[in-house]
mmCIF file of C-alpha atoms in Angstrom:
data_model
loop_
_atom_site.group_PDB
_atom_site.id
_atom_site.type_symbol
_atom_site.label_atom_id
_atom_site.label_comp_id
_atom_site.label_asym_id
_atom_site.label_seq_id
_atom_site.Cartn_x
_atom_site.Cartn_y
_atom_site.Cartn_z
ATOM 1 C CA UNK A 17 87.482 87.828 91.177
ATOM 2 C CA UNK A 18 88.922 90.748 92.416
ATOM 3 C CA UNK A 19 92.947 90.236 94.468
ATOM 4 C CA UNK A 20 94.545 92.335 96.818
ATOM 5 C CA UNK A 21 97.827 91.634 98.368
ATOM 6 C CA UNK A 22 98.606 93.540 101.525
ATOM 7 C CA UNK A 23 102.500 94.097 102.202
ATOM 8 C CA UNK A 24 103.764 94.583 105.701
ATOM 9 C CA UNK A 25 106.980 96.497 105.654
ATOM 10 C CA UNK A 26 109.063 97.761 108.623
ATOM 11 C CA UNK A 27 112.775 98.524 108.034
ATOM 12 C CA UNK A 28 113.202 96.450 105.171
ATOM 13 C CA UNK A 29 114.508 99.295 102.746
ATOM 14 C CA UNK A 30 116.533 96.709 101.193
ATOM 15 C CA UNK A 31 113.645 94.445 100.398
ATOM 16 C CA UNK A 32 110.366 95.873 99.829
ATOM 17 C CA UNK A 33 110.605 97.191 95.981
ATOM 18 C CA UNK A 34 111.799 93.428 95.399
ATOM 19 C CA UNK A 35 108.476 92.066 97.329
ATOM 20 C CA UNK A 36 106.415 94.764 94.960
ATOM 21 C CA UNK A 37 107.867 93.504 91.753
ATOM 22 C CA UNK A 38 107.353 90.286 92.386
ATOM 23 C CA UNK A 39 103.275 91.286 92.758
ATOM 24 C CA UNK A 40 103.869 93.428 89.505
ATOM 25 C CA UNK A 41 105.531 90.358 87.904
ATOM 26 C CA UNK A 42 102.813 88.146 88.230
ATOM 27 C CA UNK A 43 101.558 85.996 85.485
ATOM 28 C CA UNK A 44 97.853 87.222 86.394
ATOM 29 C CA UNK A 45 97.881 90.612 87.533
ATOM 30 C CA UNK A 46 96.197 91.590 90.788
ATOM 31 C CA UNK A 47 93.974 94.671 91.351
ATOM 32 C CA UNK A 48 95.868 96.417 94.343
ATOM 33 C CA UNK A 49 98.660 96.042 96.005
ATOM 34 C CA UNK A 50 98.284 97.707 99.575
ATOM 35 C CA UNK A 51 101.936 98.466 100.897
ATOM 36 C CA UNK A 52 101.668 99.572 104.387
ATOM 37 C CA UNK A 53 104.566 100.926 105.900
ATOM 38 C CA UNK A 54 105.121 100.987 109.644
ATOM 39 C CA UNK A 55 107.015 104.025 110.393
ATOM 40 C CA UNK A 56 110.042 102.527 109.368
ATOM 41 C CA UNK A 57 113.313 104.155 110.621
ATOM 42 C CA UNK A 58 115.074 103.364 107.733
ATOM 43 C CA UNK A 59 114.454 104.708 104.266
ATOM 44 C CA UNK A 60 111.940 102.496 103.452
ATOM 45 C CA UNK A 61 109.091 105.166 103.094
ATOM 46 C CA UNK A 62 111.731 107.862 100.884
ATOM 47 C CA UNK A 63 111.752 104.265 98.405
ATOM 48 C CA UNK A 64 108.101 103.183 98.134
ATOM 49 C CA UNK A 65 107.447 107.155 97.701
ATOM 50 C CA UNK A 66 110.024 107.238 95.280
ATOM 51 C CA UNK A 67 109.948 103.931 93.056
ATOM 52 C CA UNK A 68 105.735 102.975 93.778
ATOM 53 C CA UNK A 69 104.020 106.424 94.522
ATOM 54 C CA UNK A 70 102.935 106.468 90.812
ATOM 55 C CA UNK A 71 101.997 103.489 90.181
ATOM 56 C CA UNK A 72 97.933 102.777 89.898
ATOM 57 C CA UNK A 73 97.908 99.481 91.276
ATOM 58 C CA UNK A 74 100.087 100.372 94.325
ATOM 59 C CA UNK A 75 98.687 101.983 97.334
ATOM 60 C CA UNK A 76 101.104 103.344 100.105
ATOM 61 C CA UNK A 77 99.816 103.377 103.285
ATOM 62 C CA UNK A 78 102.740 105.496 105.289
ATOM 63 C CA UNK A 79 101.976 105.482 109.106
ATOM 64 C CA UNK A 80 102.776 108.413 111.124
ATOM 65 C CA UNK A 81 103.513 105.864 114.284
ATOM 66 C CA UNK A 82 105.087 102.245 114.795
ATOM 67 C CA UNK A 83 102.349 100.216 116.140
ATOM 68 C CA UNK A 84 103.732 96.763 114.862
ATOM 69 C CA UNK A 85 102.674 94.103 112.762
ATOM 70 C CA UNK A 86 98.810 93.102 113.771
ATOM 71 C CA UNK A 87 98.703 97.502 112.825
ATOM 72 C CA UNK A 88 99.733 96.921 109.028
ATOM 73 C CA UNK A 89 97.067 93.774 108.999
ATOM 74 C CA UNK A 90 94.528 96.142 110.208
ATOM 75 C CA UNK A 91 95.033 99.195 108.086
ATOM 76 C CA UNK A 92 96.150 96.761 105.304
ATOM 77 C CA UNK A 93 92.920 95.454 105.153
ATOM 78 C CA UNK A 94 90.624 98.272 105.574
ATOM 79 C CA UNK A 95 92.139 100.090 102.724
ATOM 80 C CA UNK A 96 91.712 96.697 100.378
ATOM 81 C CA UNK A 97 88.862 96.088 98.058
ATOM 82 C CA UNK A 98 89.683 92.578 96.655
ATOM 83 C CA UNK A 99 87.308 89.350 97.298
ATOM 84 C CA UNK A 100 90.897 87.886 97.417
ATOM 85 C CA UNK A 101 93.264 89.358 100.013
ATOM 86 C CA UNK A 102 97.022 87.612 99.618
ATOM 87 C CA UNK A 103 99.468 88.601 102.336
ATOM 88 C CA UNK A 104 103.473 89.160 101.816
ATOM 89 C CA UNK A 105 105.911 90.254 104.263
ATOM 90 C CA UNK A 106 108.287 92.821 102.660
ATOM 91 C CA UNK A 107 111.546 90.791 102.549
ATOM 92 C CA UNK A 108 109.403 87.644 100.651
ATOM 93 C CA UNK A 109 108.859 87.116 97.044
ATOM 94 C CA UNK A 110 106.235 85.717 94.971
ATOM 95 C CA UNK A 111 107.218 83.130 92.216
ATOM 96 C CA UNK A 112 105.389 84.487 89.315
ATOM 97 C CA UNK A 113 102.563 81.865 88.832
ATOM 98 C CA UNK A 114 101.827 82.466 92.529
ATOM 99 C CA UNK A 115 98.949 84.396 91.909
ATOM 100 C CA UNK A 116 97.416 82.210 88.953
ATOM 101 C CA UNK A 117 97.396 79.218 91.277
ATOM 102 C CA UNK A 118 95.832 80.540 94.175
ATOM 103 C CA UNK A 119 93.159 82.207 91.682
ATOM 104 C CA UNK A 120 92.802 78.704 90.079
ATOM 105 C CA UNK A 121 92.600 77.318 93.448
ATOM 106 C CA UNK A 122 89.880 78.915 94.800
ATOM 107 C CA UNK A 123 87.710 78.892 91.621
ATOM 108 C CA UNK A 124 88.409 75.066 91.727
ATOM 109 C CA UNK A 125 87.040 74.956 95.029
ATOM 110 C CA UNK A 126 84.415 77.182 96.188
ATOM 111 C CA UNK A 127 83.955 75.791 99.621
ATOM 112 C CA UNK A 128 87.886 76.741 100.037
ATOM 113 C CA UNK A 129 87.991 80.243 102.693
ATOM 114 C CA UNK A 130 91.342 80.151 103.623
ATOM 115 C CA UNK A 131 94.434 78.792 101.152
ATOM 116 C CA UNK A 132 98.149 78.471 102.551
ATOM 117 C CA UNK A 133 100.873 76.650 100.228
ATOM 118 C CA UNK A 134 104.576 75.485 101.133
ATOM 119 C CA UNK A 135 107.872 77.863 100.757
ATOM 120 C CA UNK A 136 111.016 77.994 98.868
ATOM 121 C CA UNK A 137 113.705 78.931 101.715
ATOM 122 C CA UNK A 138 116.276 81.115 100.569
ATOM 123 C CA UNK A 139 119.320 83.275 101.651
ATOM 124 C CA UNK A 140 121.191 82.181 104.102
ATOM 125 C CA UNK A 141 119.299 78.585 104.078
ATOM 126 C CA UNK A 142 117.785 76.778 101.091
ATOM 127 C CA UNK A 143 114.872 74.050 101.601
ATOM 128 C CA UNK A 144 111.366 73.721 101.167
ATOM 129 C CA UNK A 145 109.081 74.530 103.923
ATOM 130 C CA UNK A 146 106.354 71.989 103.810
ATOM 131 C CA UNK A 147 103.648 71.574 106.262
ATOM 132 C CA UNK A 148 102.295 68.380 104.401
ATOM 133 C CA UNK A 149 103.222 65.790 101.597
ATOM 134 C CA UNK A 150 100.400 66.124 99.494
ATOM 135 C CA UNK A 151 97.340 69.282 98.806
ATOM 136 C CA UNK A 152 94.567 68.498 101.623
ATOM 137 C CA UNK A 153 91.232 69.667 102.495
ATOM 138 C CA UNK A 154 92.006 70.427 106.202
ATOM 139 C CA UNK A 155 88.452 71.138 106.979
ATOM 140 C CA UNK A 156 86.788 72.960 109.665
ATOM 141 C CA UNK A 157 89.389 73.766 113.016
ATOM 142 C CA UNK A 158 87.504 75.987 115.238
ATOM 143 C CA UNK A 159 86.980 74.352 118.263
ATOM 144 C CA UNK A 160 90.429 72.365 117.465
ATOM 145 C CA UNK A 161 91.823 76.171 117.684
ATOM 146 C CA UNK A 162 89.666 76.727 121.086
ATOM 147 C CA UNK A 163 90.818 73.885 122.940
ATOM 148 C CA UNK A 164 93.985 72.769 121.581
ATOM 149 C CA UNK A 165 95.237 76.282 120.108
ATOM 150 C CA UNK A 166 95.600 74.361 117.034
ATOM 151 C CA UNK A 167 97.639 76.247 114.547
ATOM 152 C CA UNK A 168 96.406 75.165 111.089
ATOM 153 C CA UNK A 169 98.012 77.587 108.605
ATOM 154 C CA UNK A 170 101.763 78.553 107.916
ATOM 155 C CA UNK A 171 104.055 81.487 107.362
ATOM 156 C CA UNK A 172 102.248 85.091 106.682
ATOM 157 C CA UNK A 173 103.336 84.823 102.779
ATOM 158 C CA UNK A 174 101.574 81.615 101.905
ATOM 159 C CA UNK A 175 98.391 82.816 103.089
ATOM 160 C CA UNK A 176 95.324 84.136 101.453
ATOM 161 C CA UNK A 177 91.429 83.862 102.268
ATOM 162 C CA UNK A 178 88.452 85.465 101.124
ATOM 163 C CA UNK A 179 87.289 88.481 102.529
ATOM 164 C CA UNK A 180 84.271 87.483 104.087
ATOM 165 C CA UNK A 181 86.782 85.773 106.597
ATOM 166 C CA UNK A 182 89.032 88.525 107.251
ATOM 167 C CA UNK A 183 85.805 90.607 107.876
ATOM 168 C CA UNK A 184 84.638 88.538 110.810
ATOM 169 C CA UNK A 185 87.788 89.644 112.971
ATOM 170 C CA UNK A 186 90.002 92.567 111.380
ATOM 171 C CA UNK A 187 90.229 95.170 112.615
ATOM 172 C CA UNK A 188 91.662 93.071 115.833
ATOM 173 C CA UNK A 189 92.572 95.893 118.815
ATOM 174 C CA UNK A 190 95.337 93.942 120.751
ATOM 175 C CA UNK A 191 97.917 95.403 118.812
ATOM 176 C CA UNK A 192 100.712 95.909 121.777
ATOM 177 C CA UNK A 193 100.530 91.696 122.294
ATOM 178 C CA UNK A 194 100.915 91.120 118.293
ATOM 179 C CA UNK A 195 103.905 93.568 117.128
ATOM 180 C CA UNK A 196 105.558 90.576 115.501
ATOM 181 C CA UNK A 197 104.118 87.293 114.733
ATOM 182 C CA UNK A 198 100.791 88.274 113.778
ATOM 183 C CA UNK A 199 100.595 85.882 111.539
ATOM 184 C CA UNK A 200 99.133 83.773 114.576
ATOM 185 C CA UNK A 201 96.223 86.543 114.140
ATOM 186 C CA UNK A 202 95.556 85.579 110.742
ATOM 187 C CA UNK A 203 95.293 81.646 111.451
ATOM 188 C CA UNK A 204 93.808 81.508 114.950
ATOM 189 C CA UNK A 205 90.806 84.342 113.649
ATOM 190 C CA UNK A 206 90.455 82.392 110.328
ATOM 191 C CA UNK A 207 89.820 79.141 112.014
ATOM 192 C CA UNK A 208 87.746 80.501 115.115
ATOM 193 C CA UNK A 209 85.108 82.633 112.634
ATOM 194 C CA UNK A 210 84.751 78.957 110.697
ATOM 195 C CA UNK A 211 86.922 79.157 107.693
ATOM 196 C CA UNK A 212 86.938 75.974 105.618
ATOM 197 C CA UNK A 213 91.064 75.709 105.200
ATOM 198 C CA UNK A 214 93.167 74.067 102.174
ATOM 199 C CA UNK A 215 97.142 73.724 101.839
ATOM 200 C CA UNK A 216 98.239 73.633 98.288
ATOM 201 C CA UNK A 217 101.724 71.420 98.256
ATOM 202 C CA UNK A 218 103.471 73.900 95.874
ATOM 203 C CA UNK A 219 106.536 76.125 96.817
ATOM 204 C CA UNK A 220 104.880 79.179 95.255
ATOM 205 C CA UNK A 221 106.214 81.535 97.437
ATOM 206 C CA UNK A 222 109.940 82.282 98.446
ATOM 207 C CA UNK A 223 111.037 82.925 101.754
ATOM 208 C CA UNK A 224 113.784 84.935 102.379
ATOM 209 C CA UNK A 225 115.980 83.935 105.738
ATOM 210 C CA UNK A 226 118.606 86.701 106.607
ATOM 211 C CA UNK A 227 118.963 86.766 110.373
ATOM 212 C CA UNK A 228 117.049 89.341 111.024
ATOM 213 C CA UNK A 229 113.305 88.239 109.925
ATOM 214 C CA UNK A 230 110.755 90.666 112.690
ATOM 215 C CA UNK A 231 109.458 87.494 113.588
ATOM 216 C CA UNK A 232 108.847 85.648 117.130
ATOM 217 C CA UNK A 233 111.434 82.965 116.485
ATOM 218 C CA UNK A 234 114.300 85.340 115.700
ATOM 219 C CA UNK A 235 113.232 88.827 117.392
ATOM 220 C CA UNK A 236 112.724 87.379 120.456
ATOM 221 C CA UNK A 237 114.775 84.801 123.074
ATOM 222 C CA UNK A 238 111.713 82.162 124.096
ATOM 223 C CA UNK A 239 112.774 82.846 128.137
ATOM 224 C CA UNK A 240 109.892 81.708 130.419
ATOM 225 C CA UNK A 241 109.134 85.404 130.529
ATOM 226 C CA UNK A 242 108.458 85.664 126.651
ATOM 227 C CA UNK A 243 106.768 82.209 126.471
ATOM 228 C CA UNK A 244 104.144 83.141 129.301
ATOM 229 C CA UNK A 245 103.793 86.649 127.685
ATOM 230 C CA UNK A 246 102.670 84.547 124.034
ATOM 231 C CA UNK A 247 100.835 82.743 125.733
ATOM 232 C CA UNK A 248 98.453 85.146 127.646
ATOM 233 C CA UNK A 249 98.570 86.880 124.166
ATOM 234 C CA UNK A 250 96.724 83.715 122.672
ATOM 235 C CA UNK A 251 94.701 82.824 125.355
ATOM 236 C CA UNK A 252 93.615 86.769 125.260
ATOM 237 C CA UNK A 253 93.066 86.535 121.467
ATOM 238 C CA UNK A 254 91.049 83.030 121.114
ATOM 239 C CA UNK A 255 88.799 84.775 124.340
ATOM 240 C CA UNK A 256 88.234 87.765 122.619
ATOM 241 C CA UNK A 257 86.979 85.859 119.288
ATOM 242 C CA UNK A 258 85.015 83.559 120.945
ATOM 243 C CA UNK A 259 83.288 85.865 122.790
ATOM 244 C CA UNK A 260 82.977 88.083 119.273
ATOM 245 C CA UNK A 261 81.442 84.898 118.173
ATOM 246 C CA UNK A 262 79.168 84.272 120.561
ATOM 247 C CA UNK A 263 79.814 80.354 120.928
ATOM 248 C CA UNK A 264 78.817 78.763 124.015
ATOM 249 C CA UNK A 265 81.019 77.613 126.863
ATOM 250 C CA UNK A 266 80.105 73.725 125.685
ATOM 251 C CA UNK A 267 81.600 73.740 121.760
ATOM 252 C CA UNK A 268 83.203 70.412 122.714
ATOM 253 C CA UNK A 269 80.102 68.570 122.222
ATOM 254 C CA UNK A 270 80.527 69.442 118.609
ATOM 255 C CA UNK A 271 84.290 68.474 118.395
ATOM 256 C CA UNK A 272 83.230 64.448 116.873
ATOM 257 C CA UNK A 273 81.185 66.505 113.917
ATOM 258 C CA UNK A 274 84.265 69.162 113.323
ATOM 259 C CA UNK A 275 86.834 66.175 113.227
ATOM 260 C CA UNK A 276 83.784 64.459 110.339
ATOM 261 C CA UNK A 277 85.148 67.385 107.857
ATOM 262 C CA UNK A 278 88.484 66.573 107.598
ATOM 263 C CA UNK A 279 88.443 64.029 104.823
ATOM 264 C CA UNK A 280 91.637 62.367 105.402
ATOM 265 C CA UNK A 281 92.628 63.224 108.979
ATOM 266 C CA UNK A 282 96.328 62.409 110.604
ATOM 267 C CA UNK A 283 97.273 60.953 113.124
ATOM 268 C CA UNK A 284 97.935 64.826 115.410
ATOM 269 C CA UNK A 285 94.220 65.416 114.317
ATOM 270 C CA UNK A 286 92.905 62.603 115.259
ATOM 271 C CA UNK A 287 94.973 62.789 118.454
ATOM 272 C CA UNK A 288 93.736 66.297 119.111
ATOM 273 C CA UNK A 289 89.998 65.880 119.343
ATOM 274 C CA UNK A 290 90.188 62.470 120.991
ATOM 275 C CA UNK A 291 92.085 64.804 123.670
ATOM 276 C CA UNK A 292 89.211 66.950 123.335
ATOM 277 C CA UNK A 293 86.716 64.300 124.197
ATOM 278 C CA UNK A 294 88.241 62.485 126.265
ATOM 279 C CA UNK A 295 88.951 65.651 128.563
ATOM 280 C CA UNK A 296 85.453 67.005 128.198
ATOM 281 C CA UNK A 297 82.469 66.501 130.896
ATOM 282 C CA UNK A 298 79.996 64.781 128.849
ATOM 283 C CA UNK A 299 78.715 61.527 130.357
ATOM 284 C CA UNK A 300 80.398 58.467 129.710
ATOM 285 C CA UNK A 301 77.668 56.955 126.947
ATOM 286 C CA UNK A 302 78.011 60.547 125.160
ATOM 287 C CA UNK A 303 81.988 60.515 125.302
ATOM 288 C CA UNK A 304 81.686 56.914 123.755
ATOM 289 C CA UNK A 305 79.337 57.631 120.759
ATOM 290 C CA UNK A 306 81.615 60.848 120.087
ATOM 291 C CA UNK A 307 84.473 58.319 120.234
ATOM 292 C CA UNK A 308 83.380 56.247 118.070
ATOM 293 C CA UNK A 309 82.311 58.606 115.323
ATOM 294 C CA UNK A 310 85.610 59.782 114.930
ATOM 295 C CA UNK A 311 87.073 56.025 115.562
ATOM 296 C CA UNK A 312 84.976 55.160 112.368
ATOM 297 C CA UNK A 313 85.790 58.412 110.570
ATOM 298 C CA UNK A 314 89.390 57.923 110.986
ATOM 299 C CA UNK A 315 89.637 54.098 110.111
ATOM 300 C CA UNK A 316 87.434 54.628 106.751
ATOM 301 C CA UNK A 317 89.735 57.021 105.682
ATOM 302 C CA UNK A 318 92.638 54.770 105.620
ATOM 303 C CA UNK A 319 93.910 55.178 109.107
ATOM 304 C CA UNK A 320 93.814 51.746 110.980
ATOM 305 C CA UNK A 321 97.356 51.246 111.206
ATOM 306 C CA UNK A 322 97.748 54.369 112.726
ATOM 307 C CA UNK A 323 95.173 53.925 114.935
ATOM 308 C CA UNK A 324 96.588 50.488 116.144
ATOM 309 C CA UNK A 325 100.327 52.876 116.392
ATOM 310 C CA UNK A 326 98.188 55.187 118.365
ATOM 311 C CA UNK A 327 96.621 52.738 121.046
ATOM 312 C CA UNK A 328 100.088 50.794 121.030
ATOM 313 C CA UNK A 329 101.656 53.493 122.135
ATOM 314 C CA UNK A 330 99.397 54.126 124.483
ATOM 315 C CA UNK A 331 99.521 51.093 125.791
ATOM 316 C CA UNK A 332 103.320 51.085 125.882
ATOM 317 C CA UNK A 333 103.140 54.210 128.048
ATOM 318 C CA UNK A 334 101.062 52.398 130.595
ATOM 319 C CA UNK A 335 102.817 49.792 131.256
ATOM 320 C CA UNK A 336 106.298 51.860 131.397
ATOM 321 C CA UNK A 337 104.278 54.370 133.919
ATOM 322 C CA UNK A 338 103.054 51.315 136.089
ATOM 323 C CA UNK A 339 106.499 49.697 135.866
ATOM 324 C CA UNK A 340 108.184 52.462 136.916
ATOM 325 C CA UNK A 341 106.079 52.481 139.830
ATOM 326 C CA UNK A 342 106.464 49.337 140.633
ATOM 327 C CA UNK A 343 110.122 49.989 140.577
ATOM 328 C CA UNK A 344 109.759 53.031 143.316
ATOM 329 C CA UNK A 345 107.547 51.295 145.548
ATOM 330 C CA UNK A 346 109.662 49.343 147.328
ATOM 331 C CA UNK A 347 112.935 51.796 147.712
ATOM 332 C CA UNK A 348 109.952 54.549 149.309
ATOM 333 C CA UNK A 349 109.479 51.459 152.019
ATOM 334 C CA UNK A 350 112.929 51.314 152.809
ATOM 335 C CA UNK A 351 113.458 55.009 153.191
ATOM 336 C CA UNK A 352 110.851 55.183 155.458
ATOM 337 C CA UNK A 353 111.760 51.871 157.282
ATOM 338 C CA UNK A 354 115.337 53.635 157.529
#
């Protein structure tokens, strides 16, 4: 089993050889290590020529013009060879059984396409970054991803998926809405092209906070401007792979039989294709077998309590809606008496 690890770099001169050794370091060596540098304006490119440029197992990629993140992804990929491809941002590390694990992980489970695992924060704030309790089989999330913009998947470090994946969507061309944060690329394309997903609950990577991470939560102020800008970005993205895809303008009829391959959905999943049903246009008798199958699916699997938490909720809501316009009924007749 071949494993590439593609490194993103852009002005992190003080980072990258760190993010390199800690590939080199690993308990089981990769095959490549694809640094791509992103015309950096700092020395960055003077260091990897200088400290890596020998080195078999490292291959520089030095662009000639900044094109941002979703770029390095691109040409990242294209020059890789693994069946493996691991992805590290250039101010992360890898703890050194990082590699073993995810190797492990997918021989352990061939049906896995796509394998994210939980961080070690460090710098200037220390804490695990967990996205679940325990390792899950998160199953299939494409139409989850179509019509909820699901996000199943977790920072660009702890991710890695087979290549078969990554060849259903990269090279992606909307590179001007994906200069940072193109992480997003990598788990909305994984899930729409049908990758099976897994999280491994194991801080196996670390994640470096400084204050200036090139990401969307600290590069950019979320105005109304920039949030309406993302969004047309995703909506432009998810378009452009469904339409790659060729799936038909009905893939809701199939969201009861995507929810089936989750073994041990939550409550948000469950929550998410009920929404997905229950907003659909399928005929009442076909919106109630579809409701049930995932009613049954979910209860099997251990979640009637949260079910009954769900619907109380619900039900809570109601009556808080309807009181509230009980309340407002009779001041609107006084207004307009007055």
């Amino acid at each position: 089993m071949k494993i590439s690890v593609l490194i993103n770099n852009y002005n992190y001169q003080h980072y990258v050889s760190d993010a390199i050794d800690s590939v080199l370091q690993q308990s089981f060596p990769v095959n490549e290590i694809i640094v791509v540098d992103d015309k950096s304006t700092d020395k960055s490119a003077h260091i990897l020529d200088k400290n890596f440029a020998a080195n078999e197992k490292v291959k520089l990629v030095l662009k000639d013009k900044n094109e941002g993140q979703l770029s390095s992804f691109n040409g990242g990929f294209i020059a890789s060879c693994g069946e493996i491809i691991c992805f590290l941002d250039a101010d992360d590390l890898y703890k050194e059984n990082y590699i073993a694990e995810v190797v492990k992980f997918y021989q352990e489970h061939p049906e896995c396409d796509f394998l994210f695992c939980s961080a070690e924060v460090f710098g200037n704030e220390e804490r695990i970054a967990s996205c679940y309790n325990n390792t899950r089989d998160l199953g299939y999330s494409r139409i989850a991803t179509l019509y909820k913009k699901a996000w199943v998947g977790h920072r660009t470090s702890t991710v890695s998926m087979r290549r078969h994946v990554l060849e259903k969507f990269l090279p992606l061309p909307q590179l001007e809405d994906w200069r940072t944060r193109a992480d997003d690329c990598l788990v909305f394309g994984a899930s729409i092209v049908g990758a099976r997903k897994f999280y491994l609950a194991k801080p196996l990577v670390m994640y470096r906070a400084h204050g200036n991470n090139n990401h969307y939560g600290q590069k950019q102020k979320r105005t109304p401007e920039y949030l309406d800008k993302y969004k047309q970005a995703v909506d432009n993205l998810l378009g452009f792979l469904a339409e790659k895809m060729s799936y038909p303008s009905n893939l809701y009829e199939q969201a009861h039989i995507e929810f089936r391959t989750i073994p041990k959905p939550n409550e948000q999943e469950f929550n998410i294709y009920e929404s997905i049903i229950h907003k659909s246009d399928l005929l009442v008798l076909n919106k109630l077998s579809r409701f049930l199958s995932i009613y049954i699916h979910f209860i099997s699997r251990g979640g009637f309590l949260s079910l009954v938490r769900i619907k109380l909720l619900w039900l809570r809501n109601k009556i808080q809606r309807f009181t509230l316009k009980l309340y407002r009924l009779p001041q609107s007749k006084t207004n307009t008496t007055a």
